[in-house]
Amino acid sequence: MKHSYITAAAVGIAALMSTVAYAQEVDFSGKTIELIVPYGEGGGSSVHARLLAPLLEEELPGHPTIIIRNIEGGGSVRGINEFAARAKPDGLTIAALATGTYYSYILGEETVQYPLADFIPFLTSPYGVVSYGLTSFGLTGDPEHDVKYLQENKAVYVGDGPADADMPVLYCFDLLGIKLNGVFGVSRGESRQAFMRGESQVNYDNMASWENELKPMVDDGTMVTLFTMGFQNENGEVVRDPVLPDTATCPELYEIVHGEPMSGVEKEVYENMFAIRMVTAKTLVLPAGTPDDIVQTYQAAIERVVARPELQSPAAQLELGGYPQGTGQVAIDGHRTASVMSPEAKAELDRWLKDVWNID
Amino acid sequence: MDLSALQYALPALLTLVTGPHLLYLIFGVALGMVFGVLPAIGGLAGIALVLPFLFGMDPGPALAMMIGLAAVPATSDTFSSVLIGVPGGAGSAATVIDGFPMSKRGQAARALTAAFFSSLIGGLFGAFVLSFAFVVATPILMAIGFSEQLMLIILALTLVGMLTGRNLAKGLASCCLGLLIGTIGAATATGEQRFAFGTIYLMDGIPLVVVALGAFALPEIMDVLRKRQFIAGDAPLGHGWLQGFRDVIDNIWLVLRCSGVGAVMGMLPGMGGGVVGWVAYAHAVQTAKDKSQFGKGDVRGVIGPESANNAKDGGDLIPTLFLGVPSNGTMALFLVGLTVIGLQPGRAMVTQHQDIVYLIIWSLAIANILGTAISILLARPIAKVTAIPFVLVAPFILVAIFFSAYQSKSDWGDIISLLVVGVVGLFMKRFGWSRAGLLIGLVMSRNLEAALYRTAQVYGLELFLRPLALVILGIAALMLFVTIRAKTRVSSEGDASPELSMPTVNMQFGFLLVLIAFVVAIALDVSDNTFLAKVFPLSVAGLALIFLTIAGIGMVRRSRAPGLIFDADLSDDPETDGSKPLLPFMALMAALPLSIALLGFWLGSVVYLFVFLWLVARKSILYSAINTALLGLFFYVMVDLINARFAPGLLQQLVDLPYPLG
């Protein structure tokens, strides 16, 4: 009897010791963690990182200081190259990836020196995408009519560029048989202004601007939505975006136009882009080779961050688009799909860039 | 016009002056002062610094603090522009042109007071414009399409045509060189790389502020080091505080016009803040009856850009607040700050948060008043720098410039670019090539190319069916006519007659050949690109070659055209008597980056300063050591404060050193 008491006490002490040991193992007390954001101070990635960093500081063991280091250049290549070259796998350097990081990697740009697939993600933030067009150009909001109308009347599109963040939306337009007159090298904010001035007739935005900027223009009849990229539900199926349940997805329109669902290499490219643009629109990663205990510490911390009341505030929800945040295995799976592309799909993407947009 | 929003004005003012708002505003202003005084570090670094603390703050105080931070650097950066000839930022390089010569004449006090008071009026003007922007901003912004943006850029270019220096061909060539440097990096239309040699550094182009520091600050420092003992020469520090105030009153219409220019240019899309000061300066020159003193220390050359730069802040806020489109980096961070405190800029701002907008407007106004008051209080002690032997000041300035330049991209490319531009700028100044023209070209290059391409793509020839575009084009034509007829041209490169300059004509011709080689190299590099990526750089390169050839033929023929054969070192200006040879001073300048390359920035700059003070300035070891220690401490704190970085050197590559050594 006495024996079992002692055993129980020993087990109890051992358990206590092990948690103490665990806490000692990963403890960021007095440490400074550098979060590399590969874009400028005002970009979406920077907003996203600055929204999350203070909460992550509080949830990581030892309450470290997180400083955000904006390293711009070459799309996002310079910052992430530096991350890959410099970050030690000790959890003290982390990075924010954005869609551009994936595109530069997949398109095989010469400057890319980072092993994208080896990074260990602990948060993926999805952002929906909606494309829309001007009613004064002749668009009505009836998808069948609008697609046909755009096939027959070439619209002006103002944006970043087909090899940049605009790629998925422009690929969609092409899948629907719509040719556009592209004007490139223009930021999202400026593009929307050009659209409001009527200089472009179709445009797109991510859902963060829906409530404040886009919805009023739909309400007053200036514009109609054309399609969304869709949304991936828990079963992995692409369904309508929860923000805009009345707007068709790109694959739905494809079926209307072609009479059959998207298939083959086109489907593969679409899914890959979907993963990049929607599932991993903003991703936070640890460097390759980070030990499991550190990874688990981050995973647990970010789960608590995502559940924090601050992130449920209307402003934060606007910034996160109201989408469920991907943590744990969801983040790992999403990142894997987004960073690997089959040779066939890559060839199709290269062909598309060359044939439609004359880009090698 | 629906002015019902004005009812929110008074309650917002009451909110601001009661409660914690004012304290936060004062804190923001104080911080903004510090960041503005440091060359090339401004509101951007300040807002980045306070952003993490905004979480959980009330919107009102947070806004007051951010506005204080964003508004004041445009006032306080005048110190370095006027007193030591180092542009406080790319936008305030125009202030250097007349501000620094005024300091050299011993009129630093007058220049500073005039600058601060015109800044104050400009800032208040900007706030005033912002309060009416509710009603008019959206229709105006909707009328300015790509074609109108193009015409506005052309208008700005014709305006600043006044600043091409004494010789038109050389001035235009300088401007084309600036335009060409601006094309380095990814092409707007296609994203193709131009003249980047596969380096990521050049892919995004050379930062404007690095060129501003290299072209203006480094040559001025070298010149003062070679030619003078004190910045203010033999002239006493001078009083002139009242005189500066009187200058502003006498030129009040100029102040108001330039404020208008600043506010409007801040508001309009597609222009960029860097050009505002130049346009205001050009306007001041153009409307002055006696132009002879510009470039040599005319107070109107300080008043114009300073009022415009501050008025621009109010204008900048218009697209940021009402459209959610930030007009520059500082405004982009300001947007982030708004989001953090739960405010969504855009339409909702105008319809639902008028009280907040008025809080911003009042904060802007009060921040400007506070900033001016503090600047005037600080002016006397800080102005004494012009009376300290320059050899003691110069090494600090050099280290500060290299530090500031490195903060733009945190890349060794920043330091190399700074040095290259500095050496080229040195010869441009000496041989009478317009550095203002170079900088203006660079400021305009990206916008001009983008606007040309967008207009061609969207409108084509229908451009000429747009009435507003035609009106602006008409004004531009008028300006061009005025510019061509103008007899005096402003030059910040000094005076020298062709006769006196003749001995070094071969060297001058050699420098011209170097410029030609650069133009040809860029032209050859881009010729492999697609049409859209090369049409702009090739056209500019063609123009540059024409102007360079005209200047070259003139030199070969020993033409007596004003400013063509020119060597500032051979002028009859008494200042140049006793000037020391150039080469040792260039070596002295290059020794700093060399030391940094070996030892890393912190150790390298500290060692450089010590050696400079001890061996060049011939101060005691103790004096040198104390000053060196203070500088080391200062950088240590700065790095902690603004998250700045030190350039690594060879030493850091070989051994892993603890901070701040590593």
CSV table of N, CA and C in Angstrom, one decimal, chain B residues 161-162 165-166 168 285-286 291 479-490:
chain,number,residue,atom,x,y,z
B,161,GLY,N,12.4,71.8,-66.0
B,161,GLY,CA,13.4,72.2,-67.1
B,161,GLY,C,14.2,73.4,-66.7
B,162,MET,N,13.6,74.2,-65.8
B,162,MET,CA,14.4,75.4,-65.3
B,162,MET,C,15.7,75.1,-64.6
B,165,GLY,N,20.7,73.7,-65.2
B,165,GLY,CA,22.0,74.2,-65.1
B,165,GLY,C,22.3,75.2,-66.2
B,166,ARG,N,23.6,75.7,-66.2
B,166,ARG,CA,23.9,76.8,-67.1
B,166,ARG,C,23.8,76.4,-68.6
B,168,LEU,N,22.3,74.1,-71.5
B,168,LEU,CA,21.1,73.3,-71.8
B,168,LEU,C,21.4,71.9,-72.2
B,285,VAL,N,11.6,79.7,-58.8
B,285,VAL,CA,12.5,80.3,-59.7
B,285,VAL,C,11.8,81.0,-60.8
B,286,GLN,N,10.8,80.3,-61.4
B,286,GLN,CA,10.1,80.8,-62.5
B,286,GLN,C,9.4,82.1,-62.3
B,291,LYS,N,16.4,86.3,-60.8
B,291,LYS,CA,16.8,84.9,-60.6
B,291,LYS,C,18.2,84.7,-60.3
B,479,MET,N,4.5,76.1,-70.4
B,479,MET,CA,5.7,76.1,-69.5
B,479,MET,C,7.0,75.9,-70.2
B,480,LEU,N,6.9,75.0,-71.2
B,480,LEU,CA,8.1,74.7,-72.0
B,480,LEU,C,8.6,76.0,-72.7
B,481,PHE,N,7.6,76.7,-73.3
B,481,PHE,CA,7.9,78.0,-74.0
B,481,PHE,C,8.6,79.0,-73.0
B,482,VAL,N,8.0,79.1,-71.8
B,482,VAL,CA,8.6,80.0,-70.8
B,482,VAL,C,10.0,79.6,-70.5
B,483,THR,N,10.2,78.3,-70.3
B,483,THR,CA,11.5,77.7,-69.9
B,483,THR,C,12.5,78.0,-70.9
B,484,ILE,N,12.2,77.8,-72.2
B,484,ILE,CA,13.1,78.0,-73.3
B,484,ILE,C,13.5,79.4,-73.4
B,485,ARG,N,12.6,80.3,-73.2
B,485,ARG,CA,12.8,81.8,-73.3
B,485,ARG,C,13.6,82.3,-72.1
B,486,ALA,N,13.6,81.6,-71.0
B,486,ALA,CA,14.2,82.1,-69.8
B,486,ALA,C,15.7,82.3,-70.0
B,487,LYS,N,16.3,83.4,-69.6
B,487,LYS,CA,17.7,83.7,-69.9
B,487,LYS,C,18.6,83.1,-68.8
B,488,THR,N,18.1,83.2,-67.5
B,488,THR,CA,19.0,82.7,-66.5
B,488,THR,C,18.6,81.2,-66.2
B,489,ARG,N,19.5,80.4,-66.0
B,489,ARG,CA,19.3,79.1,-65.6
B,489,ARG,C,19.9,78.8,-64.2
B,490,VAL,N,19.2,78.1,-63.4
B,490,VAL,CA,19.7,77.9,-62.0
B,490,VAL,C,20.8,76.8,-62.0
